[in-house]
Coordinates of C-alpha atoms in Angstrom, one line a residue:
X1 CA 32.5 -4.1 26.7
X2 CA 30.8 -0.9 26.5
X3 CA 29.9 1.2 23.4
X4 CA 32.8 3.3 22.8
X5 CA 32.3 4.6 19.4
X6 CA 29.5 5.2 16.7
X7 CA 29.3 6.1 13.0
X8 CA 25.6 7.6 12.4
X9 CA 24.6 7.8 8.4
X10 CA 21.0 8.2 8.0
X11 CA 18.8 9.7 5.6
X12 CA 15.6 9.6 8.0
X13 CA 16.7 11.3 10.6
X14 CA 13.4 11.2 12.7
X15 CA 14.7 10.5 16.0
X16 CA 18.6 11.2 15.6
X17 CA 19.5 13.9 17.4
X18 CA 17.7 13.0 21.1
X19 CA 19.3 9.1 20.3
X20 CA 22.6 11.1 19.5
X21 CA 22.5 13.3 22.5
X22 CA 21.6 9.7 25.0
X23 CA 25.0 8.0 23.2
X24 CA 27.0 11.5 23.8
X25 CA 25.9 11.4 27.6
X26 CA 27.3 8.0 27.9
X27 CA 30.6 9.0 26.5
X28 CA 30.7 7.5 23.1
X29 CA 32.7 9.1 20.6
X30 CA 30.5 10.4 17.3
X31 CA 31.4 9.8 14.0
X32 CA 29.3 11.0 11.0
X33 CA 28.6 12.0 7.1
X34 CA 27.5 14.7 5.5
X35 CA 24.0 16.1 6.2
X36 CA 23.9 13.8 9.2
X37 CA 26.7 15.5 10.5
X38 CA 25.4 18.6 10.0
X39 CA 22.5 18.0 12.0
X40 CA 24.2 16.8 14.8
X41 CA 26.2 19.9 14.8
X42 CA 22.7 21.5 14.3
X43 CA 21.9 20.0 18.1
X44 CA 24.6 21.1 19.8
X45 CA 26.5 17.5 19.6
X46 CA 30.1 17.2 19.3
X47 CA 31.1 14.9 16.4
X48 CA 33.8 14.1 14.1
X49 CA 33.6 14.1 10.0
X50 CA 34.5 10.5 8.8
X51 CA 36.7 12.0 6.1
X52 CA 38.8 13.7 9.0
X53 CA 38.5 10.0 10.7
X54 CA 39.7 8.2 7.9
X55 CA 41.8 10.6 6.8
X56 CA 40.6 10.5 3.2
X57 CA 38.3 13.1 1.6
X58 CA 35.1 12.1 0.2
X59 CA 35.2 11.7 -3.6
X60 CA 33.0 11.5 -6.4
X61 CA 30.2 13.6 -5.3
X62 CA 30.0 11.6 -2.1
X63 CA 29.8 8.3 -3.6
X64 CA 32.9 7.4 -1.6
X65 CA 33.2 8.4 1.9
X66 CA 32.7 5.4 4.6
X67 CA 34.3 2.5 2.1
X68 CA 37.8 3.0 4.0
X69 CA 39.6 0.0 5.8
X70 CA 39.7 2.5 8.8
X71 CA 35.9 2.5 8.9
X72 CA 34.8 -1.7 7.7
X73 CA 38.2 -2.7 9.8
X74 CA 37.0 -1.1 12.7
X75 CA 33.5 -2.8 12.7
X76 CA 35.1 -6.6 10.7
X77 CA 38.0 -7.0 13.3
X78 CA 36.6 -9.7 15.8
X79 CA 37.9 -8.3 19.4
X80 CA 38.1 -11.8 20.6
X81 CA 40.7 -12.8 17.9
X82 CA 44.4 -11.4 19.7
X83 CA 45.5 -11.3 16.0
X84 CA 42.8 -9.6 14.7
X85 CA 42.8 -7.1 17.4
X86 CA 47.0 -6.6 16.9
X87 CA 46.6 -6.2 13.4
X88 CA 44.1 -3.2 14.0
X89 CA 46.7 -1.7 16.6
X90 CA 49.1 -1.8 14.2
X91 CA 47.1 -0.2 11.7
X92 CA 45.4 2.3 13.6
X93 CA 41.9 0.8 13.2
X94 CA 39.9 1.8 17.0
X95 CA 36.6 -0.4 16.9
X96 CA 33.6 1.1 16.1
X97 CA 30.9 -0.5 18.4
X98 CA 28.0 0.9 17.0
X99 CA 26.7 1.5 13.5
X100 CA 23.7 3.8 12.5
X101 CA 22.3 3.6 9.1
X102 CA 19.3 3.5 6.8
X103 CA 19.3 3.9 3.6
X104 CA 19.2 6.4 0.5
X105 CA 15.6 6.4 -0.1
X106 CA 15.3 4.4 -3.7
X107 CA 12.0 2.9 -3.0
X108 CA 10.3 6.3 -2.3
X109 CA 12.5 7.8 -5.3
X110 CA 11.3 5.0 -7.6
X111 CA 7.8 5.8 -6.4
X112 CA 7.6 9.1 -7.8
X113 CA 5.6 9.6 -11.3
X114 CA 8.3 11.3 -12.9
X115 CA 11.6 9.6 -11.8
X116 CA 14.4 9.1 -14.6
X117 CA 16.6 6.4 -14.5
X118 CA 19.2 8.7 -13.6
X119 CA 17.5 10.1 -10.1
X120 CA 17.0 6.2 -9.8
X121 CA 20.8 5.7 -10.0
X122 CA 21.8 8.0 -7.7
X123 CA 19.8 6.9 -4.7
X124 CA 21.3 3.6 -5.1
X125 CA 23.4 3.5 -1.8
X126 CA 26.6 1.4 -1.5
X127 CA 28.3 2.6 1.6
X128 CA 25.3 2.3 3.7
X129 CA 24.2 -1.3 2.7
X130 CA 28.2 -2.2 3.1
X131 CA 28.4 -1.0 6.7
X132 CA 25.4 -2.6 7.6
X133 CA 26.5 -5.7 6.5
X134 CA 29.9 -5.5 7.8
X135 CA 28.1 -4.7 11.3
X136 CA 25.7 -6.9 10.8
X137 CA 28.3 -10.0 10.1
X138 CA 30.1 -9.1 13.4
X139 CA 27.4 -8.9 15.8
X140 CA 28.9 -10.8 18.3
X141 CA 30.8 -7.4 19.0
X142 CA 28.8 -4.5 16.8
X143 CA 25.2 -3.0 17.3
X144 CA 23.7 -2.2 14.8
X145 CA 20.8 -0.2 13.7
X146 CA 18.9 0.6 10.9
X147 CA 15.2 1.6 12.0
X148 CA 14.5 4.6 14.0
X149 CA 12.2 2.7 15.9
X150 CA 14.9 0.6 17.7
X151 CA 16.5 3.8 19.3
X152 CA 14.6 3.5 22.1
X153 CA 15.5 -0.5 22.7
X154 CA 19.3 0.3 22.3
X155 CA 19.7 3.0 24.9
X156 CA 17.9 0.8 27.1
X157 CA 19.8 -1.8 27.2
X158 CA 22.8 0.5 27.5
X159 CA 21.6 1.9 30.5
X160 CA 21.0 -1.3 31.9
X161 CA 24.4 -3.3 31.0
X162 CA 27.1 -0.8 31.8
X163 CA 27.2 0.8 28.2
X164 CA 26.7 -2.4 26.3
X165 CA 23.5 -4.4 24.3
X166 CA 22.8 -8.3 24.8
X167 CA 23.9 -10.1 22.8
X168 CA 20.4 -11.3 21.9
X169 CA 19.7 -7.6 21.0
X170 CA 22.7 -7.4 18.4
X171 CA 21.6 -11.1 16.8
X172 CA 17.4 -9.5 16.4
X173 CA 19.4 -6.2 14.9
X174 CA 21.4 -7.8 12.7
X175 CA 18.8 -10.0 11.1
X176 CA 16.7 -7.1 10.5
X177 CA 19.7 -5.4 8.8
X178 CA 19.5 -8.4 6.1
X179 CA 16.1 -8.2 6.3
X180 CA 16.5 -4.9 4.9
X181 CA 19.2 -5.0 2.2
X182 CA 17.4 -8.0 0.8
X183 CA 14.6 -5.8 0.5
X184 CA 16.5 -2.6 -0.6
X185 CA 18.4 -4.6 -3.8
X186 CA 15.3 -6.4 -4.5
X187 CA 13.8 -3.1 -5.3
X188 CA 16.6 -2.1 -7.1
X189 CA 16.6 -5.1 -8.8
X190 CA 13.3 -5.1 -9.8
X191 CA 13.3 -1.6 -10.8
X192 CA 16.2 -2.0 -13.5
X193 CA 14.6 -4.7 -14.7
X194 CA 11.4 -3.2 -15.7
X195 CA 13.3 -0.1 -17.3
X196 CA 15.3 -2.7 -19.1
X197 CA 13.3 -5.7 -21.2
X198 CA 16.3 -7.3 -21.8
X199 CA 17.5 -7.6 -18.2
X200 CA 13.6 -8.5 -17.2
X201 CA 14.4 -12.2 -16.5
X202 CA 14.2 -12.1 -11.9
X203 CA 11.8 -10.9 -9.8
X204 CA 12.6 -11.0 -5.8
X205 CA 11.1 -10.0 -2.8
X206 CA 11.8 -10.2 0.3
X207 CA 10.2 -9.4 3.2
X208 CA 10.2 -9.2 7.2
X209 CA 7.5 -10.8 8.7
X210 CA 4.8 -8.3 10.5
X211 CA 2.6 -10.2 12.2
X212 CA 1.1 -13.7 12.2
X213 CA -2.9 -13.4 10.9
X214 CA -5.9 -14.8 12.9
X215 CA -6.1 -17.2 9.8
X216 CA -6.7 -17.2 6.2
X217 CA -9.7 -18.0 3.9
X218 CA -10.8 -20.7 6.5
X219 CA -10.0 -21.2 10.4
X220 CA -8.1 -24.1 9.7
X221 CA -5.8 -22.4 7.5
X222 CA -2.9 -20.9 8.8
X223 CA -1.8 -17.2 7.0
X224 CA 1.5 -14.8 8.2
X225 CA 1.8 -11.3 6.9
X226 CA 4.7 -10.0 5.9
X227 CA 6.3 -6.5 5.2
X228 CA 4.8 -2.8 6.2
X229 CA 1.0 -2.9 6.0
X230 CA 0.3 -1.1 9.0
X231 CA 2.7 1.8 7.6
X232 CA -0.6 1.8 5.2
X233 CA -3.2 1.4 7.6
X234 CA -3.4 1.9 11.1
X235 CA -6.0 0.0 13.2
X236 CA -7.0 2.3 15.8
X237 CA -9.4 -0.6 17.2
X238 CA -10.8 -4.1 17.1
X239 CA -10.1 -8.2 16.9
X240 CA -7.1 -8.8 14.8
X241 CA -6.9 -9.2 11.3
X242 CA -7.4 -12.1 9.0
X243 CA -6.3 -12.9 5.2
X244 CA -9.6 -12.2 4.2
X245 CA -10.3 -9.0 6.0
X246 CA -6.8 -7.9 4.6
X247 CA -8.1 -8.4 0.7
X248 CA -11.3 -6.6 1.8
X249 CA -9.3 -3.6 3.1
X250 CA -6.8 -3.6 -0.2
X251 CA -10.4 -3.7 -2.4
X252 CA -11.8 -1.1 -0.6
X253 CA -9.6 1.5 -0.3
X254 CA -9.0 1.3 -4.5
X255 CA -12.5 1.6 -5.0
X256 CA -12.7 4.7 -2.5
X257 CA -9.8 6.3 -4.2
X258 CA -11.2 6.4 -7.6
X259 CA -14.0 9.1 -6.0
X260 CA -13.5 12.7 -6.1
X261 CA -16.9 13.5 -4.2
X262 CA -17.8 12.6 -0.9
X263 CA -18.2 8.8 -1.5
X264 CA -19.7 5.7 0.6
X265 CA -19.4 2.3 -0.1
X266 CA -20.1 -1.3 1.0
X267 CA -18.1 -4.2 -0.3
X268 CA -18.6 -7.8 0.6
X269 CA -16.2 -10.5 0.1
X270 CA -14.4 -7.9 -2.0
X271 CA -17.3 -6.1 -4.1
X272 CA -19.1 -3.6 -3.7
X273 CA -22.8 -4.2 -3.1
X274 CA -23.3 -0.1 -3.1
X275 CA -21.9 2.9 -3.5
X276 CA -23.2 6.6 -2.9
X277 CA -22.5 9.7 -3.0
X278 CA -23.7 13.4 -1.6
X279 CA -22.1 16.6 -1.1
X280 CA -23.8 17.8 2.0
X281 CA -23.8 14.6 4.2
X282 CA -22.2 11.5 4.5
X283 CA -25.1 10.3 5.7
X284 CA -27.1 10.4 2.5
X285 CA -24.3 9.0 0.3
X286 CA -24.3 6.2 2.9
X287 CA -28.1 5.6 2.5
X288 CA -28.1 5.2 -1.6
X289 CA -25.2 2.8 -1.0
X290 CA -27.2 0.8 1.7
X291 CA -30.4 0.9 -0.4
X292 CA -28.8 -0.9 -3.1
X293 CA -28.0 -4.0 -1.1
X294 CA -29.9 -3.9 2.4
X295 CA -28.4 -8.1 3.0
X296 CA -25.0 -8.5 1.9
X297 CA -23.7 -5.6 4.0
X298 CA -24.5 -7.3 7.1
X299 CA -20.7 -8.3 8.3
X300 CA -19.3 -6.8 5.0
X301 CA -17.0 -3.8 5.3
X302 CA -17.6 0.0 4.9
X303 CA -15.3 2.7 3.5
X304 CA -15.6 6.9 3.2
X305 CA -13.5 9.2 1.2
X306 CA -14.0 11.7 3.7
X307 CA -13.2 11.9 7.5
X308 CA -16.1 9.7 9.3
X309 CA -18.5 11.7 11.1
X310 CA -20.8 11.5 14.1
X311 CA -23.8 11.2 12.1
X312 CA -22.8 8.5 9.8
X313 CA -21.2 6.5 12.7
X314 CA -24.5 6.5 14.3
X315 CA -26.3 5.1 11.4
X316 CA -23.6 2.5 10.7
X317 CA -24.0 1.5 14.3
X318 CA -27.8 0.4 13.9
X319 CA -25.9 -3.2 11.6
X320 CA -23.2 -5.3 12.0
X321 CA -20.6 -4.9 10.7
X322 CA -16.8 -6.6 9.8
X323 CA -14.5 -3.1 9.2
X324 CA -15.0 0.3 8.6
X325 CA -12.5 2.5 6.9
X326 CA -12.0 5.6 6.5
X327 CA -8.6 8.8 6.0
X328 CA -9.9 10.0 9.2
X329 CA -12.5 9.4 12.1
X330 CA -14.1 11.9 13.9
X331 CA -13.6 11.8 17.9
X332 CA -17.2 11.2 18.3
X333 CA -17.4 9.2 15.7
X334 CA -14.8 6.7 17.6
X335 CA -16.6 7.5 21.1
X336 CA -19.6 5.9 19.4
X337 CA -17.8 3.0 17.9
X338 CA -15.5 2.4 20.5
X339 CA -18.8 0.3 21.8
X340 CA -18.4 -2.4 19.2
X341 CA -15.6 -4.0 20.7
X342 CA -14.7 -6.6 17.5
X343 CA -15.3 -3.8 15.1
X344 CA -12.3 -3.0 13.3
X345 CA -11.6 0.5 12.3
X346 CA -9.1 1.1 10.0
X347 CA -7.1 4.8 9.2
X348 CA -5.8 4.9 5.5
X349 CA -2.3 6.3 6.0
X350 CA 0.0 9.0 3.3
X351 CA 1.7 5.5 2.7
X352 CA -0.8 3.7 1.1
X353 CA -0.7 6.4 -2.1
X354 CA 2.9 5.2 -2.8
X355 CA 2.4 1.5 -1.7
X356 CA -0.5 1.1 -4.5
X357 CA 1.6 2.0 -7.3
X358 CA 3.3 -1.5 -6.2
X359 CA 2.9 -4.0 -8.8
X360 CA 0.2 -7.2 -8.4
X361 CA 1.8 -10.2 -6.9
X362 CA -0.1 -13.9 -7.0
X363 CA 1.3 -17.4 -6.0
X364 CA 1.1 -20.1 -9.2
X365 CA 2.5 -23.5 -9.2
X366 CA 6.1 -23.0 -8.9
X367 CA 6.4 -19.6 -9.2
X368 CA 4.4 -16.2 -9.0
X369 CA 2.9 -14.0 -11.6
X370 CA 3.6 -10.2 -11.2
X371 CA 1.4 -7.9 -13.2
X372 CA 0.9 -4.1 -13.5
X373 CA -1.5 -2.4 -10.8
X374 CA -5.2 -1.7 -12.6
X375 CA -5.0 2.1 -11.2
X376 CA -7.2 4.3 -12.8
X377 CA -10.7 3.9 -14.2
X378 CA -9.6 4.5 -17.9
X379 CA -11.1 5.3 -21.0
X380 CA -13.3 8.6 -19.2
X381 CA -11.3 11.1 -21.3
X382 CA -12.6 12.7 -24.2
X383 CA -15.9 10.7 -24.1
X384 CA -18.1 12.8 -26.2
X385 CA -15.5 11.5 -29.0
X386 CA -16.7 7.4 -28.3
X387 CA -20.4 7.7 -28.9
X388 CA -21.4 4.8 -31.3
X389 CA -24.7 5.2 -31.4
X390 CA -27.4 7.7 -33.5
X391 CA -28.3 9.0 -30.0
X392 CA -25.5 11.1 -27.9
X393 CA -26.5 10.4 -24.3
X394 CA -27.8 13.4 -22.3
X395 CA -25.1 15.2 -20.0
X396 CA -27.0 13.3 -16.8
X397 CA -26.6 9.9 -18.2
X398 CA -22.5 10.9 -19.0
X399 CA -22.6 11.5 -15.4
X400 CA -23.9 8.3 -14.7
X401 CA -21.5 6.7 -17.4
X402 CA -18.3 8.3 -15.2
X403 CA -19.8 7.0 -11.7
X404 CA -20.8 3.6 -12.9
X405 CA -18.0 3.2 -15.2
X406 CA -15.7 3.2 -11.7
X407 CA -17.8 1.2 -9.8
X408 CA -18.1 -1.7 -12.2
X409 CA -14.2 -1.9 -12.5
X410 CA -13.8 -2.9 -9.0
X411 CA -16.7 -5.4 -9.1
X412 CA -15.1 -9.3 -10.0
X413 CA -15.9 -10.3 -13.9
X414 CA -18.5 -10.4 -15.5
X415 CA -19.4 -7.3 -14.2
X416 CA -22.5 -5.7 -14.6
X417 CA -23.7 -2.1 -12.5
X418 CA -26.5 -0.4 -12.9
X419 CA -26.3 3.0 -11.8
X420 CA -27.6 6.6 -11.9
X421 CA -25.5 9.8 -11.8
X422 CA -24.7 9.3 -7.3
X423 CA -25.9 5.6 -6.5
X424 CA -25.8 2.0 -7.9
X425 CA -29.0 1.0 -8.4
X426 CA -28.0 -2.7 -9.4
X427 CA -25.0 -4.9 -9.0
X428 CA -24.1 -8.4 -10.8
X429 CA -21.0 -9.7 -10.1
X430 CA -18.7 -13.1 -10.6
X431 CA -20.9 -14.9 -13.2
X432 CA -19.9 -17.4 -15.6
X433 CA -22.5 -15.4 -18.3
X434 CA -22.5 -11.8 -18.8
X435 CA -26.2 -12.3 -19.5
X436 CA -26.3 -13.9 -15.7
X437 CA -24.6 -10.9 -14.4
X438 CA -27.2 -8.7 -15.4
X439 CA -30.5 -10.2 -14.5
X440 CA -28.7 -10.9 -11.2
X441 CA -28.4 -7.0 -10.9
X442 CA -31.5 -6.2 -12.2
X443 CA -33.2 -8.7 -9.4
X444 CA -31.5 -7.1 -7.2
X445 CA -32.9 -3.8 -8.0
X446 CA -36.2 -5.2 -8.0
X447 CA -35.5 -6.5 -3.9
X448 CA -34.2 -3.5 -3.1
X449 CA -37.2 -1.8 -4.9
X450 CA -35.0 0.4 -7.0
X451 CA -36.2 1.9 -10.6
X452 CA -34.0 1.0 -13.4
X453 CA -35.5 3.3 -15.6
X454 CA -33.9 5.9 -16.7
X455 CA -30.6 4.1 -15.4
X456 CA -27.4 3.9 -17.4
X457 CA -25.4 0.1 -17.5
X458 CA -21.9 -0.4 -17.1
X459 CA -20.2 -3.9 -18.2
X460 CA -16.8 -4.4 -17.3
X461 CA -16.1 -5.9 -20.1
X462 CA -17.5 -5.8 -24.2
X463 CA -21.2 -7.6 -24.6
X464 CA -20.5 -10.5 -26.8
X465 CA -23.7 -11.2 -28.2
X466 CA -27.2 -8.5 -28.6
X467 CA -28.8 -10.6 -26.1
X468 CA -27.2 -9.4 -23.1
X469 CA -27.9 -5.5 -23.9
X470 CA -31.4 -6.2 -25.2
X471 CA -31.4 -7.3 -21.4
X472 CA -30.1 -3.6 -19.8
X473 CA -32.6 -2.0 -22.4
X474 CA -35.6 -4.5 -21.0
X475 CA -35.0 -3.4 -17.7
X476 CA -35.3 0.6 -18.4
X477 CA -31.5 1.4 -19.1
X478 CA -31.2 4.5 -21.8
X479 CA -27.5 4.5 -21.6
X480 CA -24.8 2.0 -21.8
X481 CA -21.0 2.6 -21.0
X482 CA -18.5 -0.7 -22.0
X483 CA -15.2 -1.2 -23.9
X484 CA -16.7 -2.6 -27.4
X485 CA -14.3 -4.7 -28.8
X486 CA -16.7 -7.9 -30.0
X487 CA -16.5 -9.3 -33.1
X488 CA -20.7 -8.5 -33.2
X489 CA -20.4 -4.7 -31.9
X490 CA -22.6 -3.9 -35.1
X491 CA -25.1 -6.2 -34.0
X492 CA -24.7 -4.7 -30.0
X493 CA -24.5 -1.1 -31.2
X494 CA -28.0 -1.8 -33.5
X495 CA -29.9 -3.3 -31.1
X496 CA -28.6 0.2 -29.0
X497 CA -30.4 2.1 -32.1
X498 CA -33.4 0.2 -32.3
X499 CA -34.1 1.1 -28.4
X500 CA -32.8 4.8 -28.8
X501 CA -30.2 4.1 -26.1
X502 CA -27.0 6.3 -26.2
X503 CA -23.6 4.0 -26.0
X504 CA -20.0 4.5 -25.1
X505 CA -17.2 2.6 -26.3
X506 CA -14.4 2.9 -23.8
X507 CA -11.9 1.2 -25.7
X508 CA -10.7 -0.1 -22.3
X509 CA -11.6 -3.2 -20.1
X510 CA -11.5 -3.5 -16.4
X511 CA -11.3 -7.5 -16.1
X512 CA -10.9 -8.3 -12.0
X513 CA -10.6 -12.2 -11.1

């Protein structure tokens, strides 16, 4: 049976009006809300006001207009059922064939720094999620859409079955339509229940499945993704991704983001083995990262806070490696990369920004932990005020306390970086002893040939014992930045005073495992 009538309610209405305009052509009667309506009015499309439809207003500042038997008759009746379809004869209930929704945006609401609980409240939809449903449950009779993306596919079939979709089509739909209000009152869900501590007692997710991964920490390990990474990140070339070159893409693009100035940096197996910045040329800030660590890039993964440029790509070129990332890449830039086959380049998308503030989800035994995102690098405000030692440090070695305090919070614990006021000079990372993590860093200084005098030293997290400082201050460190917090800070902070090193107390740790 062909399409005969649709009710379009959309809030993204990229798409709408040409899909509108292809359903019109075919003769299908157009039934709509509020600003929805209006823009198909907007195009020139004939269309008719649910409330006129129904013949009831909408009420309550729009929070009822489509929950009318007129409207979840017309999609529930089965037409295969006589009874069914005399009962909505004798009630005046046409069919609707075709149902066009998505939803009021809550997660991009929620996202937003200042949303109240009340703004929350009102993008909570309830019509849209109950014609979906409806549709969706009668699928052997109702299309139903709820991504833009699917236009296309729907018209399609249309054209090429008389009016009507498969009813393969209308199954795929309406999966995706539960899909999506699992989704949507998971986030609403999860979202009341962090506002409310008492009502904090479920977390759910659910998610569609995006694409199946080449595999995950080992070949022989199978690994699916699932919901909208590539709305964060578009790959615009290379071999398809694994679960480890996902992790290296999520750790890299938080580092990156924590940069203000043009920024380069090279992570391996998530962290970073250098980071550098310049002004002028990308080039430069990609050379202090390299010198740093000129091993562990080889097949790590490179990523610029600036669009990529012909001259850096040509330097990259000259190793191997894994991914490069970057907000934008140059069209040379890509003419010169486009050579690596394998390479993978990735493009950080506007969606990322709103899909960090996510919360931190892990797999336990039994269950998962959720945890608050580490966003920002804290304890940098007001840090004339958290000098503990007799010596203030100069105003180049607070520079260097900003860059390398950053770095070091992106590097797994114990976390040690060596660092001037631009470049690391020195990077220990994932040791059992803090001690460890610091002659690590300093050795590799000494490979790379890098000076550590002058240098300040950023631990991640409070030096428990003397020893471990007395180590930074051996090496030619004048400045330390850490959180403090040890039971023997008076015993750190005079070993500082001894030396004449300047040392910050953040107040703050920056624990990654």
């Amino acid at each position: 049976m062909p399409i005969t009538r649709a009710l379009l309610s959309v809030s993204d209405k990229t798409g709408l009006a040409e899909f509108a305009k292809e359903l019109d052509a075919m003769g299908v009667q157009l039934l709509s809300t509020g600003g929805t309506s209006k823009a198909l009015r907007d195009a020139g499309l004939p269309v008719t006001d649910v409330s006129d439809y129904t013949g009831a207003p909408e009420l309550f500042d729009g929070r009822v207009k489509t929950l009318h038997p007129k409207v979840h008759g017309g999609l529930l009746h089965r037409r295969d059922d006589k009874e069914h379809v005399a009962q909505a004869k004798q009630h005046d209930i046409p069919p609707i064939d075709l149902v066009v929704v998505n939803l009021y945006p809550f997660e991009e609401t929620i996202a937003k720094a200042d949303v109240t609980l009340d703004d929350a409240i009102e993008n909570i939809d309830i019509g849209g999620p109950s014609m979906l449903r409806s549709a969706a449950k009668n699928y052997a009779s109702v299309t139903v859409v709820t991504d833009p993306s699917d236009y296309t596919r729907v018209i399609e079939e249309m054209k090429e079955n008389k009016g009507d979709t498969t009813r393969g089509l209308r199954q795929e739909l309406a999966v995706k339509v539960f899909l999506r209000t699992s989704s949507y009152d998971s986030a609403i869900t999860n979202f009341l229940g962090q506002s409310n501590e008492m009502s904090r007692t479920n977390f759910t997710v659910s998610l569609p499945l995006e694409q199946e991964l080449r595999y995950g920490d080992n070949p022989h390990q199978k690994c699916s993704l699932y919901g909208d990474f590539r709305s964060c990140f578009s790959q615009i070339q290379g071999k398809e991704l694994s679960y480890t070159n996902i992790l290296d893409i999520e750790a890299a693009a938080d580092l990156i983001l924590d940069f203000v100035r043009p920024t380069v940096a090279i992570l391996k197996h998530t962290n970073p083995c250098g980071v550098g910045q310049d002004d002028e040329d990308l080039r430069i800030a990609w050379q202090k990262a390299f010198e740093t660590d000129r091993q562990a890039p080889f097949g790590g993964v490179i990523v610029c806070n600036r669009p990529l440029t012909e001259g850096l790509a040509r330097v990259i070129s000259e190793i191997f490696t894994d991914v490069i990332i970057a907000p934008e890449f140059e069209a040379e830039a890509r003419a010169i990369l486009q050579k690596k086959k394998n390479l993978r380049l990735m493009k950080i998308n506007d969606a990322y920004f709103t899909a960090k503030k996510a919360p931190v989800i892990r797999s336990c035994p039994g269950g998962l932990m959720v945890m608050d995102r580490d966003h920002t690098a804290l304890g940098l405000d007001n840090l004339e005020s958290k000098v503990v030692t007799k010596r203030p440090p100069t105003e180049e070695e607070m520079r260097a306390m900003r860059f390398g305090w950053r770095v070091v919070k992106h590097v797994k614990s114990n976390a040690i970086v060596y660092a001037n006021s631009d470049r690391t000079l020195g990077i220990g990372a994932g040791q059992m002893s803090r001690v460890d993590s610091s002659r690590i860093a300093v050795w590799k200084a000494q490979e790379a040939g890098l000076s550590l005098k002058g240098s300040i030293v950023a631990s991640d997290a409070m030096f428990p014992f003397a020893d471990g400082l007395k180590a930074a201050i051996e090496s030619g460190a004048t400045a330390c930045i850490q959180p403090g917090g040890s039971i023997r800070d008076e015993e750190v902070i005079a070993a500082a005073d001894e030396a004449g090193m300047a040392m910050i107390f953040t107040g703050h740790r920056h624990f990654r495992h």
